[in-house]
Short mmCIF file of C-alpha atoms and ligand atoms in Angstrom, two decimals:
data_model
loop_
_atom_site.label_atom_id
_atom_site.label_comp_id
_atom_site.label_asym_id
_atom_site.label_seq_id
_atom_site.Cartn_x
_atom_site.Cartn_y
_atom_site.Cartn_z
CA MET A 20 -4.44 34.01 -28.25
CA ALA A 21 -2.92 30.71 -27.14
CA LYS A 22 0.61 31.15 -25.92
CA GLN A 23 3.22 28.50 -25.15
CA LYS A 24 5.07 28.81 -21.97
CA GLN A 25 8.09 26.77 -20.85
CA VAL A 26 7.91 25.67 -17.21
CA PHE A 27 9.78 23.15 -15.23
CA PHE A 28 8.05 20.71 -12.93
CA CYS A 29 9.38 18.58 -10.07
CA GLN A 30 8.39 14.98 -11.08
CA GLU A 31 8.27 14.13 -7.37
CA CYS A 32 5.93 16.68 -5.93
CA GLY A 33 4.69 18.77 -8.79
CA TYR A 34 6.45 21.96 -7.77
CA GLU A 35 6.41 24.54 -10.63
CA SER A 36 9.29 26.78 -11.51
CA GLY A 37 10.22 29.10 -14.34
CA LYS A 38 13.81 27.81 -14.48
CA TRP A 39 15.55 24.53 -14.03
CA MET A 40 16.80 23.68 -10.55
CA GLY A 41 19.04 20.99 -9.30
CA GLN A 42 17.13 20.51 -6.02
CA CYS A 43 13.46 20.96 -5.58
CA PRO A 44 12.89 23.76 -2.82
CA ALA A 45 9.64 22.00 -1.87
CA CYS A 46 10.39 18.33 -1.44
CA LYS A 47 14.23 18.66 -1.46
CA THR A 48 14.79 15.84 -3.95
CA TRP A 49 17.55 16.12 -6.49
CA ASN A 50 17.42 15.99 -10.29
CA THR A 51 13.72 15.85 -10.55
CA PHE A 52 12.95 18.88 -12.63
CA VAL A 53 11.73 18.36 -16.17
CA GLU A 54 10.87 20.86 -18.79
CA GLU A 55 7.27 20.98 -20.02
CA LYS A 56 5.40 23.17 -22.37
CA VAL A 57 2.18 24.55 -21.17
CA VAL A 58 -0.32 26.38 -23.23
CA THR A 59 -1.76 29.55 -21.63
CA GLY A 60 -4.56 31.90 -22.72
CA ALA A 61 -7.06 30.60 -25.30
CA GLY A 62 -7.50 26.88 -25.39
CA LYS A 63 -6.19 26.46 -21.91
CA HIS A 64 -7.98 23.74 -20.04
CA THR A 65 -9.73 25.34 -17.16
CA VAL A 66 -11.30 23.53 -14.28
CA LYS A 67 -14.89 24.54 -13.46
CA ALA A 68 -15.57 24.76 -9.80
CA VAL A 69 -18.52 22.81 -8.47
CA GLY A 70 -20.74 25.50 -7.10
CA SER A 71 -23.21 25.32 -4.25
CA ALA A 72 -24.82 27.74 -1.85
CA PRO A 73 -23.82 27.48 1.93
CA ALA A 74 -26.29 25.39 3.94
CA SER A 75 -26.47 24.49 7.61
CA ILE A 76 -24.98 21.07 8.37
CA LEU A 77 -28.28 20.03 9.93
CA GLU A 78 -30.10 20.62 6.59
CA VAL A 79 -27.79 18.38 4.64
CA THR A 80 -29.17 14.95 4.01
CA THR A 81 -26.73 12.14 3.17
CA GLY A 82 -29.19 9.69 1.61
CA GLU A 83 -28.36 6.02 1.42
CA GLU A 84 -24.71 5.48 0.65
CA THR A 85 -24.81 2.71 -1.92
CA ARG A 86 -21.73 0.55 -2.38
CA ILE A 87 -21.12 -1.80 -5.13
CA GLY A 88 -19.52 -5.12 -4.05
CA THR A 89 -16.42 -6.16 -5.98
CA GLY A 90 -16.97 -9.85 -5.43
CA MET A 91 -13.69 -9.99 -3.58
CA LYS A 92 -14.09 -9.60 0.17
CA GLU A 93 -10.43 -8.65 0.69
CA LEU A 94 -10.81 -5.80 -1.76
CA ASP A 95 -14.10 -4.62 -0.37
CA ARG A 96 -12.58 -4.34 3.13
CA VAL A 97 -9.74 -2.31 1.76
CA LEU A 98 -12.20 0.06 0.05
CA GLY A 99 -14.20 0.36 3.17
CA GLY A 100 -17.04 -1.85 2.26
CA GLY A 101 -17.20 -1.74 -1.48
CA ILE A 102 -17.01 0.74 -4.42
CA VAL A 103 -18.56 4.16 -3.73
CA ARG A 104 -20.30 5.65 -6.82
CA GLY A 105 -18.73 8.79 -8.05
CA SER A 106 -15.39 8.13 -6.42
CA LEU A 107 -11.86 8.04 -7.80
CA VAL A 108 -9.60 5.26 -6.74
CA LEU A 109 -5.88 5.28 -7.56
CA LEU A 110 -4.15 1.97 -7.68
CA GLY A 111 -0.39 2.11 -7.64
CA GLY A 112 2.23 -0.66 -7.58
CA ASP A 113 5.36 -2.05 -9.32
CA PRO A 114 5.19 -3.26 -12.85
CA GLY A 115 3.90 -6.81 -13.17
CA ILE A 116 2.52 -6.89 -9.58
CA GLY A 117 -0.90 -7.61 -10.85
CA LYS A 118 -2.83 -4.20 -11.08
CA SER A 119 -4.34 -4.95 -14.56
CA THR A 120 -5.10 -8.45 -13.43
CA ILE A 121 -7.12 -7.52 -10.25
CA LEU A 122 -9.02 -4.80 -12.04
CA LEU A 123 -10.03 -7.14 -14.87
CA GLN A 124 -11.21 -9.59 -12.17
CA VAL A 125 -13.19 -6.89 -10.48
CA CYS A 126 -14.81 -5.97 -13.87
CA ARG A 127 -15.61 -9.58 -14.36
CA HIS A 128 -17.49 -9.78 -10.90
CA LEU A 129 -19.19 -6.50 -11.64
CA THR A 130 -20.60 -7.58 -15.04
CA ILE A 131 -21.73 -10.96 -13.54
CA ASP A 132 -23.70 -8.96 -10.93
CA GLY A 133 -25.26 -6.96 -13.77
CA HIS A 134 -23.28 -3.75 -13.73
CA LYS A 135 -22.03 -2.08 -16.94
CA VAL A 136 -18.23 -1.61 -16.99
CA LEU A 137 -15.83 0.10 -19.28
CA TYR A 138 -12.11 -0.86 -19.25
CA VAL A 139 -9.93 1.68 -21.10
CA SER A 140 -6.36 0.57 -21.67
CA GLY A 141 -3.57 2.68 -23.10
CA GLU A 142 -1.09 -0.03 -22.69
CA GLU A 143 -2.42 -3.26 -24.25
CA SER A 144 -4.31 -4.14 -27.34
CA MET A 145 -7.75 -5.63 -27.23
CA GLN A 146 -6.27 -9.10 -28.14
CA GLN A 147 -3.89 -8.97 -25.24
CA ILE A 148 -6.61 -7.91 -22.82
CA LYS A 149 -8.79 -10.75 -24.16
CA MET A 150 -6.03 -13.29 -23.81
CA ARG A 151 -5.54 -12.39 -20.17
CA ALA A 152 -9.24 -12.29 -19.59
CA GLU A 153 -9.55 -15.87 -20.85
CA ARG A 154 -7.41 -16.96 -18.06
CA LEU A 155 -9.66 -15.41 -15.42
CA GLY A 156 -12.99 -16.99 -16.55
CA ASP A 157 -16.01 -16.20 -18.55
CA PHE A 158 -17.10 -12.65 -19.16
CA GLU A 159 -20.53 -11.14 -19.69
CA LYS A 160 -21.39 -8.93 -22.63
CA ASP A 161 -21.72 -5.75 -20.52
CA MET A 162 -17.95 -5.62 -20.16
CA TYR A 163 -16.67 -3.08 -22.74
CA LEU A 164 -13.09 -2.63 -23.78
CA GLN A 165 -11.53 0.41 -25.33
CA CYS A 166 -7.90 0.93 -26.37
CA GLU A 167 -7.49 4.54 -26.17
CA THR A 168 -5.06 7.22 -24.88
CA ASN A 169 -7.16 10.21 -25.69
CA VAL A 170 -9.43 11.44 -22.84
CA ASP A 171 -11.86 13.21 -25.21
CA SER A 172 -12.67 9.96 -26.93
CA MET A 173 -12.88 8.13 -23.83
CA GLU A 174 -15.45 10.72 -22.64
CA SER A 175 -17.59 10.29 -25.66
CA ALA A 176 -17.46 6.51 -25.09
CA ILE A 177 -18.67 7.07 -21.52
CA GLU A 178 -21.36 9.40 -22.73
CA LYS A 179 -22.63 6.62 -25.17
CA LEU A 180 -22.31 3.61 -22.91
CA SER A 181 -23.12 5.16 -19.53
CA PRO A 182 -21.11 2.59 -17.55
CA GLU A 183 -21.40 2.45 -13.77
CA VAL A 184 -17.59 1.66 -13.33
CA VAL A 185 -14.65 2.82 -15.47
CA VAL A 186 -11.13 1.46 -15.33
CA VAL A 187 -8.31 3.65 -16.69
CA ASP A 188 -5.15 1.68 -17.27
CA SER A 189 -2.89 3.71 -16.74
CA ILE A 190 -3.17 7.30 -15.96
CA GLN A 191 0.33 7.99 -17.27
CA THR A 192 -0.69 6.90 -20.82
CA MET A 193 -3.67 9.19 -21.07
CA ILE A 194 -3.49 12.53 -22.84
CA LEU A 195 -5.54 15.71 -23.22
CA ASP A 196 -5.13 17.42 -26.54
CA ASP A 197 -5.01 20.95 -25.19
CA VAL A 198 -2.09 20.14 -22.84
CA ALA A 199 1.13 20.38 -24.89
CA SER A 200 3.40 18.17 -22.80
CA ALA A 201 4.06 14.47 -23.25
CA ALA A 202 1.93 11.63 -21.77
CA GLY A 203 3.01 10.90 -18.23
CA SER A 204 4.28 14.36 -17.54
CA VAL A 205 3.19 16.29 -14.42
CA SER A 206 0.90 18.74 -16.18
CA GLN A 207 -0.57 16.04 -18.35
CA VAL A 208 -1.25 13.61 -15.45
CA ARG A 209 -2.70 16.52 -13.45
CA GLU A 210 -5.03 17.77 -16.05
CA VAL A 211 -6.17 14.31 -17.10
CA THR A 212 -7.03 13.41 -13.51
CA ASN A 213 -8.85 16.64 -13.20
CA ARG A 214 -11.02 15.89 -16.23
CA LEU A 215 -11.67 12.39 -15.16
CA MET A 216 -12.70 13.58 -11.73
CA GLN A 217 -15.18 15.98 -13.29
CA ILE A 218 -16.58 13.16 -15.44
CA ALA A 219 -16.76 10.83 -12.46
CA LYS A 220 -18.63 13.39 -10.24
CA ARG A 221 -20.91 14.59 -12.95
CA LYS A 222 -22.18 11.12 -14.07
CA ASN A 223 -21.76 9.39 -10.68
CA ILE A 224 -19.38 6.83 -12.04
CA ALA A 225 -16.75 5.07 -9.97
CA MET A 226 -13.30 5.16 -11.53
CA PHE A 227 -10.25 3.10 -10.96
CA LEU A 228 -7.02 4.71 -12.18
CA VAL A 229 -3.91 2.65 -12.48
CA GLY A 230 -0.70 4.52 -11.53
CA HIS A 231 2.87 3.64 -12.30
CA VAL A 232 5.29 3.98 -9.33
CA THR A 233 8.71 5.51 -9.25
CA LYS A 234 11.88 3.92 -7.89
CA GLU A 235 10.95 5.33 -4.45
CA GLY A 236 7.64 3.57 -4.55
CA THR A 237 5.25 6.54 -4.85
CA VAL A 238 2.87 6.96 -7.81
CA ALA A 239 4.79 8.60 -10.60
CA GLY A 240 3.73 12.10 -11.38
CA PRO A 241 2.84 14.82 -8.97
CA ARG A 242 2.17 13.96 -5.33
CA THR A 243 -0.91 16.19 -5.88
CA LEU A 244 -2.43 13.23 -7.63
CA GLU A 245 -2.91 11.53 -4.36
CA HIS A 246 -4.61 14.62 -2.99
CA MET A 247 -7.10 14.75 -5.79
CA VAL A 248 -8.46 11.23 -5.64
CA ASP A 249 -10.66 9.76 -3.02
CA THR A 250 -8.86 6.55 -2.28
CA VAL A 251 -5.24 5.57 -2.87
CA LEU A 252 -4.35 1.88 -2.80
CA TYR A 253 -0.90 0.36 -3.15
CA PHE A 254 0.02 -3.17 -4.25
CA GLU A 255 2.95 -4.48 -2.36
CA GLY A 256 4.89 -7.65 -2.38
CA GLU A 257 8.12 -9.34 -3.62
CA ARG A 258 7.81 -10.39 -7.26
CA SER A 259 9.38 -13.74 -6.38
CA SER A 260 6.71 -14.47 -3.79
CA ILE A 261 3.18 -15.39 -4.74
CA TYR A 262 1.67 -13.24 -2.07
CA ARG A 263 0.37 -9.67 -2.80
CA ILE A 264 -0.69 -7.19 -0.25
CA LEU A 265 -3.15 -4.45 -1.20
CA ARG A 266 -3.00 -1.47 1.21
CA SER A 267 -5.09 1.62 1.49
CA VAL A 268 -2.95 4.68 2.35
CA LYS A 269 -5.85 7.12 1.89
CA ASN A 270 -9.51 6.51 1.94
CA ARG A 271 -12.22 9.14 2.25
CA PHE A 272 -14.87 6.36 2.69
CA GLY A 273 -13.19 4.05 5.06
CA ALA A 274 -10.25 3.30 7.46
CA THR A 275 -6.70 3.65 6.15
CA ASN A 276 -3.97 1.15 6.42
CA GLU A 277 -6.45 -1.58 5.91
CA ILE A 278 -4.85 -4.49 3.97
CA GLY A 279 -6.15 -7.27 1.83
CA VAL A 280 -3.95 -10.33 1.07
CA PHE A 281 -4.05 -12.03 -2.27
CA GLU A 282 -2.23 -15.01 -3.90
CA MET A 283 -1.18 -14.93 -7.55
CA MET A 284 -2.34 -18.14 -9.20
CA THR A 285 -2.39 -19.20 -12.86
CA THR A 286 -6.00 -18.04 -12.89
CA GLY A 287 -5.46 -14.63 -11.53
CA LEU A 288 -5.48 -13.37 -7.98
CA SER A 289 -7.29 -15.31 -5.29
CA GLU A 290 -8.02 -13.99 -1.75
CA VAL A 291 -6.20 -15.29 1.28
CA LYS A 292 -8.82 -15.49 4.02
CA ASN A 293 -6.45 -16.33 6.99
CA PRO A 294 -3.24 -14.43 6.20
CA SER A 295 -1.61 -15.08 9.62
CA GLU A 296 -1.78 -18.85 9.12
CA VAL A 297 -0.41 -18.66 5.60
CA MET A 298 2.41 -16.21 6.63
CA LEU A 299 3.54 -18.52 9.41
CA GLU A 300 3.44 -21.69 7.30
CA GLY A 301 6.74 -23.57 7.11
CA ARG A 302 8.51 -21.42 9.63
CA PRO A 303 11.50 -23.01 11.38
CA ILE A 304 10.77 -24.26 14.83
CA ASN A 305 13.16 -23.45 17.65
CA ALA A 306 15.70 -21.73 15.41
CA ALA A 307 17.77 -18.96 16.97
CA GLY A 308 16.88 -15.49 15.68
CA SER A 309 13.28 -16.34 14.63
CA THR A 310 10.37 -14.82 16.53
CA VAL A 311 6.66 -14.16 15.78
CA ILE A 312 5.33 -10.59 16.09
CA CYS A 313 1.86 -9.24 15.96
CA SER A 314 1.07 -6.13 13.97
CA MET A 315 -2.29 -4.42 13.54
CA GLU A 316 -2.91 -3.74 9.92
CA GLY A 317 -6.00 -1.59 9.86
CA SER A 318 -8.58 -3.45 11.82
CA ARG A 319 -6.99 -6.83 11.51
CA PRO A 320 -4.15 -8.36 13.61
CA LEU A 321 -1.50 -9.98 11.57
CA LEU A 322 1.00 -12.51 12.86
CA ILE A 323 4.33 -12.59 10.93
CA GLU A 324 7.58 -14.27 11.50
CA ILE A 325 10.58 -12.10 11.86
CA GLN A 326 14.14 -13.36 11.33
CA ALA A 327 17.34 -11.79 12.47
CA LEU A 328 20.98 -12.88 11.81
CA VAL A 329 23.61 -11.38 13.95
CA ALA A 330 27.28 -12.31 13.17
CA GLN A 331 30.79 -11.01 13.78
CA THR A 332 31.71 -8.66 10.92
CA ASN A 333 34.48 -9.08 8.42
CA PHE A 334 34.15 -5.55 7.13
CA GLN A 335 35.43 -2.20 8.33
CA ILE A 336 31.97 -0.99 8.83
CA PRO A 337 29.44 -3.60 10.08
CA ARG A 338 26.65 -4.30 7.56
CA ARG A 339 22.96 -3.84 8.34
CA THR A 340 20.33 -4.94 5.96
CA THR A 341 16.56 -5.02 6.29
CA VAL A 342 13.74 -6.51 4.25
CA GLY A 343 10.22 -5.38 5.16
CA ILE A 344 11.18 -3.08 8.07
CA ASP A 345 12.74 0.41 8.19
CA TYR A 346 16.49 0.38 8.04
CA ASN A 347 16.82 3.38 10.47
CA ARG A 348 14.53 1.68 13.03
CA LEU A 349 16.88 -1.24 13.08
CA ASN A 350 19.88 0.96 13.70
CA LEU A 351 17.96 2.73 16.50
CA LEU A 352 16.99 -0.49 18.10
CA MET A 353 20.51 -1.81 17.96
CA ALA A 354 21.74 1.40 19.62
CA VAL A 355 19.18 0.86 22.40
CA LEU A 356 20.32 -2.80 22.87
CA GLU A 357 23.96 -1.56 23.09
CA LYS A 358 23.35 1.24 25.60
CA ARG A 359 20.43 -0.05 27.72
CA ALA A 360 20.97 -3.83 27.84
CA GLY A 361 24.79 -3.95 27.59
CA ILE A 362 24.72 -6.12 24.46
CA HIS A 363 27.57 -5.09 22.29
CA LEU A 364 26.60 -5.20 18.65
CA GLY A 365 29.06 -2.57 17.48
CA ASN A 366 31.25 -5.09 15.67
CA CYS A 367 28.40 -7.26 14.35
CA ASP A 368 26.66 -7.50 11.07
CA ALA A 369 22.87 -7.60 11.42
CA TYR A 370 20.28 -8.77 8.86
CA VAL A 371 16.58 -8.57 9.58
CA ASN A 372 13.96 -10.06 7.37
CA LEU A 373 10.11 -10.12 7.49
CA THR A 374 8.89 -13.12 5.77
CA GLY A 375 6.14 -13.15 3.13
CA GLY A 376 7.14 -9.94 1.25
CA ILE A 377 5.17 -7.64 3.51
CA ARG A 378 6.36 -4.26 4.84
CA LEU A 379 5.39 -3.27 8.36
CA SER A 380 6.03 0.17 9.87
CA GLU A 381 4.07 -0.18 13.20
CA PRO A 382 6.25 0.49 16.27
CA ALA A 383 4.59 -2.42 18.03
CA ILE A 384 6.95 -4.72 16.14
CA ASP A 385 9.97 -3.15 17.89
CA LEU A 386 10.20 -5.54 20.76
CA GLY A 387 9.95 -8.59 18.36
CA ILE A 388 13.00 -7.16 16.42
CA VAL A 389 14.92 -6.55 19.48
CA LEU A 390 14.39 -10.17 20.80
CA ALA A 391 15.13 -11.75 17.44
CA LEU A 392 18.42 -9.88 17.47
CA VAL A 393 19.34 -11.04 20.96
CA SER A 394 18.24 -14.58 20.17
CA SER A 395 20.51 -14.71 17.15
CA TYR A 396 23.41 -12.97 18.93
CA ARG A 397 23.27 -15.48 21.89
CA ASN A 398 22.45 -18.34 19.54
CA ARG A 399 19.53 -19.19 21.81
CA PRO A 400 16.12 -20.02 20.24
CA ILE A 401 12.94 -18.49 21.56
CA ASP A 402 10.09 -20.94 22.24
CA ALA A 403 8.15 -21.29 18.99
CA HIS A 404 4.85 -20.74 20.68
CA THR A 405 5.70 -17.19 21.88
CA ILE A 406 4.20 -14.10 20.41
CA ILE A 407 5.82 -10.70 21.07
CA PHE A 408 4.65 -7.08 20.71
CA GLY A 409 5.40 -3.74 22.23
CA GLU A 410 7.11 -0.43 21.25
CA VAL A 411 10.65 0.23 22.38
CA GLY A 412 11.69 3.72 23.54
CA LEU A 413 15.15 5.23 23.55
CA THR A 414 15.56 4.76 27.25
CA GLY A 415 14.92 1.11 26.73
CA GLU A 416 11.37 1.24 28.07
CA VAL A 417 8.74 -0.97 26.56
CA ARG A 418 5.73 1.19 25.87
CA GLY A 419 2.02 0.13 25.45
CA VAL A 420 0.45 -0.27 22.08
CA ASN A 421 -3.18 -0.03 21.03
CA MET A 422 -5.60 -2.86 20.58
CA ALA A 423 -3.63 -5.31 22.68
CA GLN A 424 -6.73 -7.43 23.38
CA GLN A 425 -7.27 -8.22 19.72
CA ARG A 426 -3.55 -9.11 19.27
CA VAL A 427 -3.53 -11.56 22.16
CA LYS A 428 -6.79 -13.08 21.02
CA GLU A 429 -5.54 -13.69 17.47
CA ALA A 430 -2.35 -15.28 18.90
CA ALA A 431 -4.36 -17.54 21.21
CA LYS A 432 -6.58 -18.58 18.26
CA LEU A 433 -3.55 -19.69 16.31
CA GLY A 434 -2.25 -21.78 19.18
CA PHE A 435 0.33 -19.55 20.78
CA LYS A 436 1.04 -20.31 24.45
CA THR A 437 2.96 -17.33 25.68
CA CYS A 438 2.78 -13.60 24.96
CA ILE A 439 5.49 -11.06 25.79
CA LEU A 440 3.76 -7.69 26.01
CA PRO A 441 4.15 -4.19 27.66
CA LYS A 442 3.22 -3.96 31.30
CA SER A 443 0.84 -1.09 30.62
CA ASN A 444 -1.18 -3.30 28.24
CA ALA A 445 -1.16 -6.36 30.49
CA CYS A 446 -3.03 -4.61 33.34
CA ASN A 447 -5.99 -3.68 31.16
CA LEU A 448 -6.33 -7.01 29.51
CA SER A 449 -9.09 -9.48 30.36
CA THR A 450 -7.76 -13.00 30.65
CA ILE A 451 -7.77 -15.03 27.46
CA GLN A 452 -7.89 -18.80 27.78
CA GLY A 453 -4.90 -20.84 26.92
CA ILE A 454 -2.28 -18.08 26.70
CA GLN A 455 0.06 -17.05 29.35
CA LEU A 456 0.99 -13.28 29.66
CA LEU A 457 4.47 -12.11 30.48
CA SER A 458 4.46 -8.40 30.99
CA VAL A 459 7.66 -6.39 30.73
CA SER A 460 8.48 -2.76 31.31
CA ASN A 461 11.90 -2.60 29.70
CA VAL A 462 14.04 -4.33 27.25
CA LYS A 463 16.26 -5.85 29.94
CA GLU A 464 13.25 -7.69 31.49
CA ALA A 465 12.20 -8.94 28.15
CA ILE A 466 15.63 -10.39 27.44
CA ASP A 467 15.61 -12.18 30.80
CA PHE A 468 12.36 -14.01 29.85
CA ILE A 469 13.84 -15.54 26.85
P1 TYD B 18 -0.18 -7.44 -14.57
O1 TYD B 18 -1.54 -7.60 -13.99
O2 TYD B 18 -0.12 -7.21 -16.03
O3 TYD B 18 0.55 -6.40 -13.76
P2 TYD B 18 0.58 -4.80 -13.80
O4 TYD B 18 -0.66 -4.39 -14.51
O5 TYD B 18 0.64 -4.40 -12.33
O6 TYD B 18 1.82 -4.40 -14.46
O7 TYD B 18 0.87 -8.69 -14.24
C1 TYD B 18 0.46 -9.80 -13.78
C2 TYD B 18 1.66 -10.72 -13.66
O8 TYD B 18 1.10 -11.88 -13.04
C3 TYD B 18 2.34 -11.12 -14.86
O9 TYD B 18 3.72 -11.29 -14.68
C4 TYD B 18 1.76 -12.51 -15.13
C5 TYD B 18 1.15 -12.95 -13.79
N1 TYD B 18 -0.07 -13.63 -13.87
C6 TYD B 18 -0.25 -14.83 -13.31
O10 TYD B 18 0.66 -15.29 -12.63
N2 TYD B 18 -1.53 -15.41 -13.38
C7 TYD B 18 -2.55 -14.90 -14.09
O11 TYD B 18 -3.66 -15.49 -14.08
C8 TYD B 18 -2.31 -13.60 -14.67
C9 TYD B 18 -3.43 -13.02 -15.49
C10 TYD B 18 -1.14 -13.11 -14.63
MG1 MG B 19 -0.86 -3.47 -16.45
#
């Protein structure tokens, strides 16, 4: 007999509990428990395990890994060289950032290359999709649209059409009949993804799943969703800026943290081939508080302008605001400046801004932030042809970072004349023409240079 059971799920991490709780014991977030009805016993959707007998690793043959090119080099790189057959890719991002647009463009390229594609939308009507598609260019007939929220009907469409790639827009709108709770709830999203995964593996179809994000910026629904899929991509960017950054945070078939940069045009997204040049375009020359840093995003060095504004505060508690970098990191670096370099920022407001709508978390940008702060505080510009990288420790030491050679090379390529970098990196570096290296071992030395 089928029985209905009431359970509560944490919408953040998927933790299951028999009663409502204010705080999730697993992920410690507040007010995330939502009641869901789950059917147990007969009719319960069970996941069949994929069985195989144990075999020695030497006997396992991998065969040729075939990848399907998406027609967009930036996206191919983020995916690790193209779409892998039978893989599940989760694409998350704020509403209106361009998730549906990029996937429609991918579908267009795939059908032009002769692949069969099914685009299932639970959010838009056929007419709406068609209208958007017309802005992107001409489509081939092997591009199939389905407006459906029921996974079973979707499965029969897949059986009938046998597409090579399926797009599901979005996972939160899909439902399975035998799961009692509403679309978008934890149990629904989990079971739907499970079923899609089985279809993908059984029929060797690559699937793209669009996921909505929560206020905190993670894919809505259980965190477990990220564990289930093979690849997780996030679309970042300020809505006001035309640049969009696609970042891989998990990839079973390639490097993570790889980014692709796109530009939103009236005809869809177009690739940005030289992001550093574009990001540095129009930056102020010889302005106090502006510096250029170099961050490695995956395998590619990226040069970005960082701006700081330090001013006497008019408030009881000084204000600190960041855009694109971690707020706590700024507080930490200001404390280091105060204690190790004797620069008193305790009664100053500080605003730090990474231009271009990108978010960076690499510690190698620390030294750039520190020097931008000092430059603004002293109202003394740093030479516009200077590039800075290095991690700053709590004792004020400047620590080495990885892939220094690539960073310096990229800077030299873009016409930078001076590079301030950690001493430990400078000694292992082969000379690069046209760029002078200033090596520093602590924050104080770096400040003396500017
Ligand atoms: P959309 O792809 O629907 O975003 P999501 O699926 O992530 O919610 O949104 C695209 C946004 O970009 C929308 O605000 C309109 C705009 N846009 C363009 O600027 N140019 C275009 O060619 C298209 C198709 C959309
Ligand atoms: Mg959409």
